[in-house]
XYZ file of C-alpha atoms in Angstrom:
547
model
C 37.508 29.856 -8.391
C 41.132 30.341 -9.117
C 41.206 34.033 -8.408
C 38.833 36.931 -7.861
C 36.437 38.205 -10.488
C 35.585 41.716 -11.577
C 32.079 42.614 -10.452
C 32.108 46.269 -11.401
C 30.130 45.637 -14.552
C 32.875 45.961 -17.182
C 34.167 42.410 -17.177
C 32.884 39.618 -19.342
C 32.866 36.096 -18.030
C 33.190 33.005 -20.160
C 30.426 30.531 -19.472
C 30.918 26.872 -20.198
C 27.693 25.187 -21.146
C 26.985 21.706 -22.299
C 25.038 21.020 -25.450
C 22.326 18.433 -25.681
C 24.804 15.610 -26.286
C 27.136 16.622 -23.469
C 29.672 18.552 -25.603
C 31.254 21.488 -23.776
C 31.047 24.845 -25.554
C 32.469 28.179 -24.385
C 30.071 31.113 -24.601
C 30.315 34.693 -23.424
C 27.758 35.896 -20.878
C 27.606 39.665 -20.501
C 28.169 41.089 -16.985
C 26.235 44.249 -16.191
C 25.354 45.969 -12.951
C 26.630 45.182 -9.484
C 27.497 41.523 -9.634
C 27.726 39.884 -6.290
C 28.668 36.381 -7.203
C 30.619 34.245 -9.629
C 29.418 32.254 -12.550
C 29.628 28.521 -12.775
C 27.913 26.634 -15.538
C 25.928 23.486 -14.895
C 25.206 20.359 -16.843
C 22.572 17.754 -16.268
C 24.578 14.660 -15.516
C 24.569 11.976 -12.879
C 25.512 12.154 -9.232
C 29.094 11.431 -8.297
C 29.511 7.698 -8.056
C 26.415 6.949 -10.130
C 25.666 6.491 -13.816
C 25.199 9.698 -15.768
C 21.757 11.233 -15.628
C 22.397 13.077 -18.894
C 19.423 13.135 -21.211
C 20.019 10.707 -24.038
C 20.155 11.466 -27.743
C 16.654 9.951 -27.985
C 15.399 12.543 -25.498
C 17.022 15.657 -26.969
C 18.429 15.806 -30.471
C 21.395 17.851 -31.533
C 19.064 20.128 -33.513
C 17.133 21.136 -30.411
C 13.731 20.769 -28.854
C 10.417 22.559 -29.234
C 7.908 22.885 -26.422
C 4.476 23.295 -27.951
C 1.052 24.333 -26.650
C 2.575 25.577 -23.375
C 1.157 28.325 -21.208
C 4.132 30.632 -20.735
C 4.534 32.700 -17.580
C 7.584 34.757 -18.475
C 8.045 36.526 -15.086
C 7.995 39.985 -16.655
C 4.675 40.731 -14.971
C 2.708 40.018 -18.129
C -0.306 37.741 -18.115
C 0.090 34.044 -18.764
C 0.335 33.382 -22.510
C -1.561 30.252 -23.567
C -0.848 27.948 -26.510
C 2.754 29.041 -27.006
C 5.705 27.355 -28.680
C 9.243 27.732 -27.333
C 12.054 26.448 -29.541
C 15.436 25.760 -27.919
C 18.701 25.133 -29.753
C 21.893 24.453 -27.838
C 21.417 26.446 -24.618
C 19.280 29.285 -26.001
C 15.658 30.072 -26.771
C 15.648 30.751 -30.525
C 11.896 31.134 -31.130
C 8.943 32.078 -28.966
C 5.396 32.803 -30.012
C 1.835 31.607 -30.519
C 1.685 28.015 -31.702
C 0.264 28.908 -35.102
C 2.923 31.579 -35.652
C 6.083 29.597 -34.871
C 7.621 27.245 -37.406
C 9.445 24.351 -35.773
C 12.511 23.452 -37.888
C 12.721 19.945 -39.308
C 14.450 17.418 -37.079
C 13.646 19.273 -33.852
C 11.906 17.085 -31.328
C 8.526 18.343 -30.151
C 7.289 18.046 -26.566
C 3.588 18.759 -26.170
C 2.993 20.814 -23.025
C -0.736 21.099 -23.435
C -2.216 21.812 -20.005
C 1.209 22.654 -18.547
C 2.905 25.902 -17.552
C 6.399 27.105 -18.377
C 8.235 29.438 -15.969
C 11.869 30.619 -15.824
C 14.384 28.584 -13.843
C 14.336 29.565 -10.174
C 17.087 31.180 -8.084
C 17.872 30.544 -4.424
C 19.873 33.568 -3.351
C 21.047 32.266 0.037
C 22.320 28.709 0.295
C 24.930 26.731 2.204
C 25.691 23.456 0.468
C 27.238 20.411 2.061
C 27.617 17.379 -0.186
C 28.236 17.146 -3.905
C 25.984 14.074 -3.919
C 23.059 15.867 -2.274
C 22.499 19.575 -2.810
C 23.406 20.135 -6.488
C 20.971 17.520 -7.779
C 18.247 18.569 -5.322
C 18.469 22.135 -6.566
C 18.079 21.103 -10.199
C 15.318 18.566 -9.528
C 13.362 21.357 -7.839
C 13.803 23.737 -10.759
C 16.499 25.808 -9.037
C 18.922 26.652 -11.831
C 20.908 29.395 -10.040
C 22.189 29.538 -6.454
C 24.222 32.025 -4.428
C 26.528 30.205 -2.009
C 26.881 32.419 1.050
C 30.009 31.023 2.662
C 33.024 29.995 0.644
C 35.009 26.820 1.060
C 37.839 25.335 -1.038
C 35.761 22.308 -2.013
C 33.523 24.453 -4.210
C 36.384 24.980 -6.655
C 36.263 21.252 -7.360
C 32.482 21.310 -7.674
C 32.634 24.121 -10.224
C 35.269 22.343 -12.280
C 33.166 19.188 -12.358
C 30.026 21.107 -13.256
C 31.973 22.763 -16.072
C 33.298 19.476 -17.434
C 29.920 17.774 -17.206
C 30.614 15.217 -14.489
C 28.393 16.758 -11.790
C 24.839 17.995 -11.900
C 24.543 21.567 -10.749
C 22.945 24.952 -11.243
C 24.730 28.181 -12.112
C 26.744 28.776 -8.951
C 27.844 32.050 -7.348
C 30.261 31.482 -4.445
C 31.020 33.989 -1.702
C 33.966 34.546 0.570
C 34.611 32.997 3.895
C 32.636 34.887 6.532
C 34.408 38.077 7.657
C 33.442 38.904 11.236
C 34.550 41.005 14.162
C 35.874 39.917 17.535
C 34.558 38.140 19.446
C 32.534 36.236 16.853
C 29.625 33.884 17.562
C 31.691 31.315 15.655
C 34.850 29.690 16.920
C 37.522 30.519 14.311
C 39.388 27.331 15.214
C 36.408 25.324 14.008
C 34.637 27.461 11.397
C 36.169 29.059 8.291
C 35.521 32.546 9.599
C 38.056 35.356 9.263
C 38.211 37.455 12.441
C 39.241 41.073 11.894
C 39.773 43.623 14.658
C 41.313 46.571 12.809
C 40.852 48.412 9.527
C 44.165 47.039 8.274
C 43.100 43.488 9.050
C 39.795 44.099 7.281
C 41.527 45.281 4.115
C 43.885 42.323 4.213
C 40.929 39.960 4.610
C 39.223 41.352 1.520
C 42.403 40.967 -0.531
C 42.805 37.427 0.818
C 39.310 36.259 -0.136
C 39.733 37.753 -3.589
C 42.941 35.767 -4.018
C 41.008 32.672 -2.933
C 38.540 33.245 -5.775
C 35.582 34.639 -3.858
C 32.903 36.095 -6.086
C 31.750 38.517 -3.398
C 32.554 39.461 0.200
C 30.312 38.141 2.987
C 30.187 40.359 6.095
C 28.875 39.189 9.426
C 27.295 40.147 12.701
C 29.991 41.529 15.013
C 31.938 43.852 12.726
C 32.440 47.332 14.152
C 31.455 50.447 12.222
C 35.070 51.377 11.506
C 35.947 47.896 10.297
C 32.858 47.677 8.074
C 33.874 50.966 6.439
C 37.274 49.465 5.688
C 35.687 46.304 4.243
C 33.422 48.426 2.057
C 36.245 50.603 0.777
C 38.609 47.715 0.080
C 35.848 45.756 -1.629
C 35.352 48.664 -4.017
C 39.084 48.834 -4.658
C 39.174 45.101 -5.415
C 36.086 45.129 -7.626
C 34.035 42.946 -5.288
C 30.527 43.566 -4.031
C 29.895 43.041 -0.331
C 26.741 41.499 1.066
C 25.527 39.669 4.169
C 24.384 40.575 7.646
C 23.948 44.102 8.820
C 26.420 44.067 11.744
C 24.903 44.526 15.200
C 26.639 47.822 15.897
C 26.070 49.438 12.483
C 22.905 51.401 11.660
C 21.398 49.815 8.587
C 21.191 53.150 6.798
C 24.954 53.475 7.220
C 25.545 50.037 5.703
C 23.365 51.035 2.756
C 25.360 54.242 2.286
C 28.571 52.207 2.349
C 27.296 50.233 -0.621
C 26.152 46.921 0.876
C 24.274 45.272 -1.977
C 22.077 42.779 -0.139
C 20.932 42.226 3.437
C 20.056 38.809 4.803
C 17.451 37.540 7.299
C 15.904 41.016 7.918
C 18.768 41.795 10.292
C 18.904 45.495 11.078
C 15.492 46.456 9.710
C 13.569 46.456 12.997
C 16.310 48.509 14.640
C 16.461 51.030 11.790
C 12.697 51.590 12.067
C 12.646 51.813 15.856
C 12.129 55.016 17.784
C 14.821 53.655 20.132
C 17.382 52.721 17.465
C 20.443 54.287 19.099
C 19.609 52.822 22.506
C 19.032 49.341 21.127
C 22.210 49.302 19.039
C 24.125 50.351 22.145
C 22.694 47.310 23.932
C 23.905 45.049 21.129
C 27.361 46.588 21.233
C 27.626 45.888 24.960
C 26.869 42.177 24.657
C 29.547 40.158 26.442
C 30.556 37.279 24.185
C 33.459 34.942 23.650
C 34.460 33.397 20.330
C 32.130 30.541 19.497
C 29.467 31.589 22.015
C 26.633 31.429 19.488
C 23.862 30.514 21.884
C 24.578 33.458 24.178
C 24.507 35.853 21.216
C 21.359 34.298 19.791
C 19.544 34.331 23.139
C 20.621 37.880 23.984
C 19.478 39.178 20.586
C 15.853 38.173 21.050
C 14.633 40.683 23.673
C 16.446 43.532 21.937
C 15.001 42.674 18.533
C 11.546 42.235 20.049
C 11.755 45.650 21.695
C 12.693 47.090 18.312
C 9.702 45.396 16.659
C 7.380 46.862 19.291
C 8.718 50.418 18.916
C 8.434 50.918 15.166
C 8.188 54.440 13.802
C 6.141 54.761 10.582
C 8.058 57.943 9.725
C 11.454 56.228 10.064
C 10.170 53.197 8.170
C 9.062 55.290 5.185
C 12.428 57.031 5.038
C 14.317 53.742 5.293
C 12.285 52.013 2.598
C 12.713 54.982 0.284
C 16.499 54.741 0.729
C 16.554 50.983 0.175
C 14.434 51.322 -2.954
C 16.504 54.194 -4.338
C 19.776 52.341 -3.758
C 18.314 49.020 -4.939
C 19.667 47.437 -1.754
C 18.071 44.024 -1.894
C 16.443 42.259 1.010
C 16.756 38.474 1.268
C 14.418 37.812 4.208
C 14.869 33.995 4.339
C 11.400 33.734 5.844
C 11.575 29.946 5.872
C 14.607 30.117 8.171
C 12.882 32.670 10.395
C 9.781 30.494 10.513
C 11.864 27.619 11.864
C 13.685 29.850 14.361
C 10.512 31.516 15.575
C 8.562 28.260 15.844
C 11.419 25.907 16.692
C 9.533 23.840 19.243
C 6.420 23.428 17.091
C 8.156 22.338 13.861
C 7.639 18.551 13.481
C 10.675 16.290 13.375
C 9.236 13.750 10.971
C 9.439 15.672 7.694
C 9.532 13.105 4.850
C 12.184 15.238 3.136
C 14.661 14.056 5.758
C 15.262 11.044 3.538
C 17.281 13.274 1.216
C 19.858 14.119 3.899
C 22.457 11.829 5.516
C 21.495 10.544 8.956
C 24.372 12.462 10.567
C 23.088 15.691 9.045
C 19.551 15.133 10.290
C 20.745 14.305 13.792
C 23.085 17.266 13.866
C 20.341 19.640 12.710
C 18.168 18.402 15.576
C 21.088 19.036 17.924
C 21.391 22.595 16.599
C 17.707 23.193 17.113
C 17.881 21.974 20.686
C 21.185 23.554 21.731
C 21.123 26.827 19.770
C 17.476 27.640 19.192
C 15.571 26.099 22.109
C 18.070 26.021 24.941
C 16.694 28.091 27.855
C 13.477 28.938 26.005
C 10.466 29.011 28.319
C 6.827 28.673 27.160
C 6.576 32.465 27.368
C 9.624 32.838 25.125
C 8.139 30.323 22.704
C 5.098 32.577 22.379
C 7.234 35.702 21.966
C 9.326 34.097 19.238
C 6.189 32.906 17.402
C 4.817 36.435 17.556
C 8.024 37.757 15.988
C 7.368 35.784 12.813
C 4.167 37.736 12.233
C 6.124 40.975 12.655
C 8.599 39.721 10.051
C 5.813 38.963 7.577
C 4.409 42.462 8.102
C 7.861 43.942 7.593
C 8.392 42.176 4.268
C 4.960 43.238 3.061
C 5.650 46.864 3.983
C 8.982 46.878 2.193
C 7.520 45.300 -0.911
C 4.714 47.858 -1.104
C 7.312 50.623 -0.720
C 9.286 49.331 -3.711
C 12.163 47.673 -1.843
C 13.507 44.845 -4.043
C 13.003 41.417 -2.477
C 14.917 38.278 -3.466
C 14.051 34.724 -2.502
C 16.610 32.892 -0.398
C 16.349 30.071 2.097
C 19.560 29.488 4.102
C 19.742 25.824 3.172
C 22.066 23.951 5.483
C 20.048 24.927 8.542
C 17.526 22.785 10.434
C 14.351 21.915 8.511
C 15.412 23.924 5.449
C 15.724 21.343 2.680
C 17.790 22.120 -0.436
C 15.663 22.895 -3.471
C 12.371 22.157 -1.763
C 12.861 25.085 0.619
C 12.690 27.680 -2.143
C 9.084 26.718 -2.875
C 8.265 27.151 0.813
C 9.932 30.552 0.731
C 7.709 31.606 -2.165
C 4.695 30.634 -0.073
C 5.921 32.733 2.847
C 6.477 35.706 0.524
C 2.864 35.469 -0.628
C 1.764 35.257 3.018
C 3.727 38.480 3.579
C 1.683 40.267 0.928
C 3.453 39.673 -2.368
C 1.302 38.480 -5.239
C 2.172 35.109 -6.782
C 3.760 36.980 -9.702
C 5.779 39.165 -7.312
C 6.967 36.071 -5.448
C 7.915 34.370 -8.709
C 9.880 37.466 -9.743
C 11.717 37.388 -6.396
C 13.157 34.056 -7.533
C 13.674 34.860 -11.232
C 13.872 38.326 -12.759
C 14.944 40.187 -9.600
C 17.977 37.949 -8.943
C 18.931 38.301 -12.620
C 18.901 42.086 -12.318
C 20.912 41.875 -9.131
C 23.493 39.577 -10.697
C 23.661 41.652 -13.853
C 22.570 38.739 -16.045
C 19.135 40.047 -17.016
C 20.028 39.940 -20.711
C 20.465 36.180 -20.438
C 18.429 34.871 -17.520
C 15.469 35.602 -15.277
C 12.647 35.702 -17.816
C 11.502 33.723 -20.832
C 12.351 35.499 -24.064
C 13.984 34.865 -27.405
C 17.779 34.815 -27.100
C 17.845 34.006 -23.402
C 19.417 30.939 -21.833
C 16.904 28.097 -21.668
C 16.629 27.618 -17.904
C 12.988 26.589 -17.546
C 10.594 24.721 -15.268
C 7.520 22.875 -16.539
C 4.639 22.875 -14.049
C 1.428 20.886 -13.971
C -0.619 23.759 -12.520
C -0.701 27.547 -12.692
C 1.472 29.249 -10.017
C -0.395 32.526 -10.536
C -3.542 30.843 -9.238
C -1.715 29.405 -6.227
C 2.009 29.874 -5.606
C 2.109 26.371 -4.118
C 1.745 25.106 -7.655
C 5.464 25.743 -8.203
C 5.945 22.451 -6.365
C 3.988 20.585 -9.059
C 7.022 20.118 -11.270
C 6.751 17.969 -14.362
C 10.200 18.540 -15.833
C 13.155 20.933 -15.907
C 15.275 22.516 -18.639
C 18.834 23.360 -17.624
C 20.793 25.386 -20.213
C 18.720 23.879 -22.957
C 19.009 20.398 -21.542
C 15.616 18.758 -21.094
C 15.171 16.675 -17.934
C 11.831 14.896 -18.371
C 9.660 13.722 -15.514
C 11.046 10.201 -15.308
C 14.637 11.460 -15.323
C 13.834 13.957 -12.580
C 12.313 11.138 -10.523
C 15.501 9.105 -10.941
C 17.597 12.079 -9.840
C 15.632 12.326 -6.599
C 15.906 8.586 -6.075
C 19.673 8.806 -6.566
C 19.907 11.528 -3.913
C 17.851 9.455 -1.493
C 20.154 6.512 -2.137
C 23.265 8.655 -1.687
C 21.933 9.981 1.626
C 21.178 6.471 2.878
C 24.607 5.219 1.812
C 26.558 8.041 3.437
C 28.517 6.367 6.266
C 28.654 7.939 9.732
C 31.185 10.759 9.811
C 31.499 10.992 6.019
C 29.821 14.398 6.038
C 32.907 15.717 7.842
C 34.893 15.354 4.647
C 32.193 15.907 2.070
C 29.891 18.433 3.634
C 29.902 21.914 5.030
C 30.669 22.545 8.666
C 27.008 22.422 9.598
C 27.002 18.845 8.331
C 30.108 17.809 10.248
C 29.468 16.015 13.526
C 32.625 15.235 15.459
C 33.360 14.587 19.101
C 32.691 17.837 20.905
C 29.895 19.426 22.951
C 27.222 16.755 23.234
C 28.986 14.554 20.685
C 28.790 17.116 17.895
C 31.011 19.816 16.543
C 30.483 23.512 17.034
C 31.875 23.879 13.517
C 28.707 25.379 12.125
C 29.163 27.755 9.260
C 25.654 27.784 7.896
C 23.352 27.984 10.878
C 21.921 31.493 10.711
C 24.829 32.598 8.500
């Protein structure tokens, strides 16, 4: 991340991949379309501080590997293709076809996938990662081979270097800027890496700054004014960076779309844009009295306004909005799993077995966030209102999908009860509950992100010549999307991670979480994982909660 990247579609980015024996090779990966994030190659190796988890020469030979008798679900929308052979050499798929039609070259190891299903590697398009010993391996073990990091931090430069040189497990990684927000911001700039901008000049300077810091895209936030957002949009174009993020409270969503915002997170702005009372409700948001770092007041004040918007929807406005979003290919990343936690915060159990994969400090801090940010001052009536909002959100996603609005799967990992890697599978389930078919949900985590990132020639589907990012499943996800959780093995850039190796990776993460000493997350993790002495014994340095 030593400098900004060109995301206008003309640049070509060198990708470092690792061959089956761990030898680094430089390859060119074409950049097309509106790229919103940077490229970082991954290699399947051990966690920091542990023995390498690289697949041995006995597991994958230098000449490649052939997966035979697989049922291929290529994420193009085509039917499942039974009894297929997929031949991988180095990081690429070199042959693909019916078993009887594909000749496997001599010396290539064969893996019989009879009764198993092969899907493309999955993408989580909204993450906040904390520890190099936790999240990277959890993503890969869950078949997540691409992530979009939604809040930049200097430590990611080190992660990317180590992924490139093969000393850290990790997916392809796209890293955004520090959050750019207006004043006052829900986050305290003394404690969170947020850039506060009050004027158009400051906004332009902020965009140039994050490019110099190596940001792959610009992340905009909640309290930017209309004038400042226009400046961010214009300067982002000048600097060759896409801008994505929240639709700011005071900006009509249609205006943000016209300014070129490429993706919108958490469904922010949609209810307002569809409301018969849009102007009135946005005026209420603009008048909110906040101070820097006053997240709970902002969060609490938002609820009645958003609920009023949800209850005053105009079908005519909704049709016009969805047509604009579809025409502009302005992606929605609804993070339904995050919204499910927010809307049902009191009912979500606190004994999830996945907690074993997070350091104790992180788990305790996430419970603190839930209590102090989500549940503080919530009455039983408000609990019911929030729970009702989740059903409105599901309806909204279903409506947008049917209208042709592109949907991408993202989770907002780093927030309470949203577990890295595992959360993406929950998100796919929520997307199906919203009305997407299992194939549509799968595409929201594969082919649609590839189109968005401009890498569709190389990733997102299973085809000859594409990068071999693959997930082997024990059951058909088109029958039940929950079957994406039934992972047998993973292929990362041609690197086969069999079932026993994947099990060891998860065990290593569990061990790393248990061994993390109190306070260590302050140095190693993101701000949301950093408890220090402040309000209730914890920090208000939270960059990922609802960000």
